[in-house]
XYZ file of C-alpha atoms in Angstrom:
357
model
C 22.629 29.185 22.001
C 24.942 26.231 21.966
C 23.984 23.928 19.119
C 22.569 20.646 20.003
C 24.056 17.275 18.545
C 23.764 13.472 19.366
C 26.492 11.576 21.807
C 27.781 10.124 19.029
C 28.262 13.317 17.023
C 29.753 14.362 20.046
C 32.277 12.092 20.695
C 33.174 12.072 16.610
C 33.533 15.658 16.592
C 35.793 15.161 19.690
C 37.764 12.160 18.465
C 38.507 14.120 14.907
C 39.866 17.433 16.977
C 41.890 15.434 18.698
C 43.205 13.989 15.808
C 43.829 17.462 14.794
C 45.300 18.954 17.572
C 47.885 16.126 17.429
C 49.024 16.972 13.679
C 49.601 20.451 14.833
C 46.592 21.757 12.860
C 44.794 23.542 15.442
C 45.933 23.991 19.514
C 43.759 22.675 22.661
C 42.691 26.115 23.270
C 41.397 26.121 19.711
C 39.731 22.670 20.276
C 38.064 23.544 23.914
C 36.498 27.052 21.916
C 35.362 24.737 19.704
C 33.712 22.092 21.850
C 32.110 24.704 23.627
C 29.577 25.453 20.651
C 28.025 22.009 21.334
C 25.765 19.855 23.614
C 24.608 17.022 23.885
C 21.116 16.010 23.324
C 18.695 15.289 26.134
C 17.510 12.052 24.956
C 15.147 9.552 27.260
C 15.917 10.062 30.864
C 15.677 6.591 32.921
C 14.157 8.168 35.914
C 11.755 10.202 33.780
C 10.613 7.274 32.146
C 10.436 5.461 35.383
C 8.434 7.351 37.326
C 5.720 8.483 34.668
C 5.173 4.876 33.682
C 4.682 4.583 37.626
C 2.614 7.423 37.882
C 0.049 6.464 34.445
C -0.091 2.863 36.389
C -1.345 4.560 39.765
C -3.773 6.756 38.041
C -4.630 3.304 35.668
C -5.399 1.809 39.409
C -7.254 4.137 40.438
C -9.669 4.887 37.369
C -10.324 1.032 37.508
C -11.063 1.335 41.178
C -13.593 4.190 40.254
C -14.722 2.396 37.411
C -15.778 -0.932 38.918
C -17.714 1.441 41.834
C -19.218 3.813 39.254
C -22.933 2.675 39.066
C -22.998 3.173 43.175
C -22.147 6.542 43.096
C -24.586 9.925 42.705
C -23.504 12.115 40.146
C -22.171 14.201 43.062
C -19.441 12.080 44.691
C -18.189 11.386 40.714
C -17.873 15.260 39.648
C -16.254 15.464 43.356
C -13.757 12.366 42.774
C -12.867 13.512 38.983
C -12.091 16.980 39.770
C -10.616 16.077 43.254
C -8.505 14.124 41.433
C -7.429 16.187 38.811
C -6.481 18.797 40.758
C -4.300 16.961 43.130
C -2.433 15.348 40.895
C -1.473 18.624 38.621
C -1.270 20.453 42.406
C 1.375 17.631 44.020
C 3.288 17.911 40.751
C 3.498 21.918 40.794
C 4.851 21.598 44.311
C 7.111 18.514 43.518
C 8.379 20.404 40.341
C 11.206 22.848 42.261
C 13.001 20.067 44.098
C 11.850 16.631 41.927
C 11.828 17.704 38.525
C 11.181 14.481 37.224
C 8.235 13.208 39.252
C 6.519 16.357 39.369
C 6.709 16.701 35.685
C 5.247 12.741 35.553
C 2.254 13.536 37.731
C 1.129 16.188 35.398
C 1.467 13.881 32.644
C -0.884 11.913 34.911
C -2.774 14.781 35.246
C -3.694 15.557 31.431
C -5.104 11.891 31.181
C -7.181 12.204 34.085
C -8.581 15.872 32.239
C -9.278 13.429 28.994
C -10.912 10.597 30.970
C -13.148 13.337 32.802
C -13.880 14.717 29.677
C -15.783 11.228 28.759
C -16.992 10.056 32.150
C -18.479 13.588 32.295
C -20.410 13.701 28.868
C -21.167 9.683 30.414
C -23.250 10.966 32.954
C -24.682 13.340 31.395
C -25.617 12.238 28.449
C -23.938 15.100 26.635
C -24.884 15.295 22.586
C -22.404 15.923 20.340
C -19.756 14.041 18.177
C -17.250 11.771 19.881
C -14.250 13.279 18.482
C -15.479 16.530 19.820
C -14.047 15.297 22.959
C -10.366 14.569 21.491
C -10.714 18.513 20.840
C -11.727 19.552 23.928
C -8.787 17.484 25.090
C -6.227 18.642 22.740
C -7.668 22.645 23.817
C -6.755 21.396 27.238
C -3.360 20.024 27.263
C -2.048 22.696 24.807
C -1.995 25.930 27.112
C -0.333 23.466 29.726
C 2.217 22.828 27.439
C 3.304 26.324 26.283
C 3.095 27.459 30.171
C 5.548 24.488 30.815
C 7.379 24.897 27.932
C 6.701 21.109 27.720
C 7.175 19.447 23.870
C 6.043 15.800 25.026
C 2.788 17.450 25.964
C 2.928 19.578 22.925
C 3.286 16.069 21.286
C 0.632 14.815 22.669
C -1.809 17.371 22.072
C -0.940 16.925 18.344
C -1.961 13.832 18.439
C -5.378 14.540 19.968
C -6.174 16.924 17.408
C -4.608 14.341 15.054
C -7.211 11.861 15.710
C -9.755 14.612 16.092
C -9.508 15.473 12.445
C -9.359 12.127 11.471
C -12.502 10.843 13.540
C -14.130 14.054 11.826
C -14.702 12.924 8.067
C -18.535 11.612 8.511
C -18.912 14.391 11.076
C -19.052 17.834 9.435
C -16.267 19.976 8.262
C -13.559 20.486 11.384
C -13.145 24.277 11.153
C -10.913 24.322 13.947
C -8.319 22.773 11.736
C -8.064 26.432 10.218
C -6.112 27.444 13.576
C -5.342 24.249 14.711
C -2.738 23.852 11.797
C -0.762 26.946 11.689
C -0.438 26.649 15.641
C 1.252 23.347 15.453
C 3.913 25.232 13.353
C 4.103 27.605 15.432
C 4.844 25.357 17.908
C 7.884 23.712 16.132
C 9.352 27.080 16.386
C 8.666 27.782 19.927
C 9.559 24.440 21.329
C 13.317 25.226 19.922
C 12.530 23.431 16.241
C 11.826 19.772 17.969
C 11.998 17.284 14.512
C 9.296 14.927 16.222
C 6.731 18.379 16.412
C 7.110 18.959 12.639
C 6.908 15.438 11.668
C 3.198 15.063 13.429
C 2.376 18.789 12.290
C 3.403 17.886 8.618
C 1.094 14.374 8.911
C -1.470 16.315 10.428
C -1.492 18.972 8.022
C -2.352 16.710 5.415
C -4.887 14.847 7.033
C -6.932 18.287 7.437
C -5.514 18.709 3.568
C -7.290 14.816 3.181
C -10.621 15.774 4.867
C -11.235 18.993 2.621
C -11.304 17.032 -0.351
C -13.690 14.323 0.904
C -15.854 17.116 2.713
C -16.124 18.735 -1.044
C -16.613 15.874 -2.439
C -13.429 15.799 -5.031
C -12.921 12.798 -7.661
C -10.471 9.794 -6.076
C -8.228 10.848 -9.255
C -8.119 14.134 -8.149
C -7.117 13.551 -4.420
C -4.714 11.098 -5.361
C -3.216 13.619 -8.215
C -2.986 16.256 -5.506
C -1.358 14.287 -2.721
C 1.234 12.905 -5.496
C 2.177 16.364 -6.558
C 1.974 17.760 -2.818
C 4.511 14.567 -2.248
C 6.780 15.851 -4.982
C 7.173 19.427 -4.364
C 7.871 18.023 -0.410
C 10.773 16.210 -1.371
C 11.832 18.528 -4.474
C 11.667 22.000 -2.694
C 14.585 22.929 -1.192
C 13.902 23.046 3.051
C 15.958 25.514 5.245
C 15.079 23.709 8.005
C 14.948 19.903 8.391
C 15.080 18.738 4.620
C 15.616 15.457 5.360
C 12.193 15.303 7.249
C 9.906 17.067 4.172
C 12.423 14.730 1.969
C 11.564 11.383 3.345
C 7.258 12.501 4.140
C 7.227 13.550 0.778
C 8.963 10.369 -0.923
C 6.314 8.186 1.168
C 3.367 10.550 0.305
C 4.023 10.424 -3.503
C 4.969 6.665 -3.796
C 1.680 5.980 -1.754
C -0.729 8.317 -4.568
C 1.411 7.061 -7.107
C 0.583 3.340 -6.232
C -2.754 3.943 -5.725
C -2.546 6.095 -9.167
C -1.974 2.648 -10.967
C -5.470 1.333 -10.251
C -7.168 1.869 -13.528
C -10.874 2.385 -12.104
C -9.657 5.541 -11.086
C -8.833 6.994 -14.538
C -12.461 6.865 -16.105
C -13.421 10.263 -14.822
C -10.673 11.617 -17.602
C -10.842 8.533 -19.990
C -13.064 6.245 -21.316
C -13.783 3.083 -19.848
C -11.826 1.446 -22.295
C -9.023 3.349 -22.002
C -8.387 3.469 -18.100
C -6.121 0.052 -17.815
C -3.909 2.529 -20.643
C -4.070 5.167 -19.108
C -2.967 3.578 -15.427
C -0.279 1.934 -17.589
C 1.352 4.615 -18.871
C 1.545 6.676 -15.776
C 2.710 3.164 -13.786
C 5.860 3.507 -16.572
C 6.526 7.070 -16.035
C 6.260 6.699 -12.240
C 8.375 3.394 -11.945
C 10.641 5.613 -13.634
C 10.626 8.647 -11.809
C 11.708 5.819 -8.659
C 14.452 4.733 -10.625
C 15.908 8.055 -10.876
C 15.506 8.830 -6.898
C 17.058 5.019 -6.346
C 20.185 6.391 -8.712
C 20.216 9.394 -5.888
C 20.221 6.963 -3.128
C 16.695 6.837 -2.131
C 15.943 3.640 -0.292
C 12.253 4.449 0.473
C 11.812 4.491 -3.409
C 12.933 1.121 -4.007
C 9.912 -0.063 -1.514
C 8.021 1.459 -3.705
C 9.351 0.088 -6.670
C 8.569 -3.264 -5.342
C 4.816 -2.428 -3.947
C 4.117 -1.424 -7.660
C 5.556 -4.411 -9.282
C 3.315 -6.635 -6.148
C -0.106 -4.940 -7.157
C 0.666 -5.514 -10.841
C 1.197 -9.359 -10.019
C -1.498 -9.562 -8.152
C -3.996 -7.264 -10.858
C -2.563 -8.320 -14.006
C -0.163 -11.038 -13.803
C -1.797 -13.061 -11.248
C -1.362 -16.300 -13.678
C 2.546 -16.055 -13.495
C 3.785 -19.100 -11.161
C 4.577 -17.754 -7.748
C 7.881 -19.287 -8.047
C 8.715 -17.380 -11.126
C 7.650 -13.955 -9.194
C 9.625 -14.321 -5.956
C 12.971 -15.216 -8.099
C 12.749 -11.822 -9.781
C 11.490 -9.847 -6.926
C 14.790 -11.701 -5.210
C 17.026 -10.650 -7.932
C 15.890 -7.130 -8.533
C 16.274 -6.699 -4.729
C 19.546 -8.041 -4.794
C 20.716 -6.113 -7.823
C 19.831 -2.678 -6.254
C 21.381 -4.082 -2.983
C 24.892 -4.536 -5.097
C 24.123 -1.010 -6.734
C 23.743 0.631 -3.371
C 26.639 -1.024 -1.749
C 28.750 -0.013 -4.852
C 27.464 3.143 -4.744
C 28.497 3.897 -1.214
C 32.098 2.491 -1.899
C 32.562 4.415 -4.401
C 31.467 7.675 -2.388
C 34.002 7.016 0.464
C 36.976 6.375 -1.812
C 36.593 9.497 -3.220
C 36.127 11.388 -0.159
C 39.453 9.609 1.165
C 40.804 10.727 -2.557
C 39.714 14.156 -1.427
């Protein structure tokens, strides 16, 4: 399997081999053998994006059509326009599929939003009980065989995101047991869909959602959740990743900075402490976390200097509301532009030594 890079990767990779096959270090046939092992990335496709934004429009028109007629219709002529239309839509794109890739593929993109707007208009006129993520579920459920069959990550995508806002829409609702399969599928799916980045992104936010929702369903301490999802965030970005560190990296910076932020609100701290005690407490983990940033931004870690700067913002506006607004800006201003000359320094530094090298 040839491995897949960006088109500008590509054209580096190209524009460095030919710099070495003009030195003498390698020969073209060396070079070509070498070019070989890569592709390019399918990125957007124009016509793609063309024709399923002209395909969601046609099905938009037609759902409003519907819509404005709806209270005129028996029950009969709407099951027989919803399913009529569901199935011609996935149908034309089947047979358009083998000659027109493109629009085929768009109509039964068209075709899994008609499923979720029958899914609603159904339960409508019916009056069908149940919670109203419920539906997002049975919509995820219904997209995700299509996907697999078609081998199709935007659907997989999309069916992520269903269940995503399934388990979110679920806290108030009862416990979502379907998360316990839901979860390890979506990893599953990474690996199937040839280890798409976007897939485990969503599964890795997802994961902790459902992570999010068994704490509140149990009932655990705001300390405690925000403890766990700080440590969760840590090991993310400490643990060394096979596969796609920077990913697990980056969620895990964001993850911890968030807890640890919120971890500086002293209210949270009198489950462990006295009342008394909490604004200490929330002090001294502030210090030790600010510091713990300081030693990623030393590593390079841009996403820890935002958080640097959201802790010093809640403290001015908890604690040191009093100081002149002025006064604040300046130093926010300098210590931005002080890490901005570190950085920049930092990076110089880096590629004189690799041209040393």
């Amino acid at each position: 399997m040839k491995r897949q890079i960006t088109k500008a990767n590509f054209s580096l990779i190209s524009k460095e081999l030919n710099h070495y096959v003009s030195n003498g270090i390698i020969t073209e046939e060396q070079k070509t053998g070498i070019m070989e092992i890569y592709e390019i990335k399918g990125g957007l496709n124009f016509i793609r994006v063309v024709v399923t934004i002209g395909a969601i429009l046609i099905g938009l028109g037609i759902l409003s059509f519907i819509a404005s007629n709806w209270d005129g219709m028996s029950h009969l002529i709407k099951l027989i326009i919803i399913f009529g239309f569901f199935g011609g839509v996935n149908l034309a794109g089947y047979i358009l599929s083998e000659n027109n890739p493109k629009t085929g593929r768009s109509l039964i993109y068209l075709g899994t939003l008609v499923y979720g707007a029958g899914i609603f208009l159904i339960g409508q006129m019916y009056n069908f009980g149940g919670d109203f993520p419920t539906a997002f579920l049975l919509w995820s459920l219904g997209v995700l065989p299509m996907s697999f069959q078609l081998r199709d990550r935007h659907l997989m995508l999309f069916s992520n995101i269903l269940f995503g806002i399934y388990l979110f829409g679920s806290f108030e609702q009862g416990f979502p047991y379907a998360g316990w399969i839901g979860i390890p599928l979506l990893y599953f799916a990474y690996h199937y869909f040839d280890k798409s980045r976007l897939l485990l992104f969503f599964a890795n936010i997802t994961s902790l959602s459902f992570i999010l929702q068994i704490t509140i369903r149990y009932e655990v301490e705001g300390l405690y959740i925000a403890l766990l999802f700080f440590l969760i965030g840590l090991v993310m970005y400490g643990v060394k990743h096979e596969v796609e560190p920077d990913i697990f990296q980056n969620q895990g910076t964001i993850l911890f900075g968030v807890a640890g932020v919120i971890l500086t609100i002293p209210e949270l701290w009198d489950v462990l402490v006295s009342v008394q005690s909490t604004r200490l407490a929330s002090i001294l983990f502030a210090i030790s976390f600010v510091g713990l940033l300081f030693f990623l931004i030393r590593k390079g870690s841009l996403i820890s200097l935002l958080f640097v700067c959201a802790t010093i913002f809640r403290y001015y506006t908890d604690t040191f509301a009093f100081l002149p607004k002025s006064l604040f800006f300046i130093v926010g201003g300098l210590l931005l532009l002080a890490f901005g000359f570190y950085f920049e320094r930092m990076r110089s530094q880096s590629k004189e030594g690799f041209r040393h090298e």
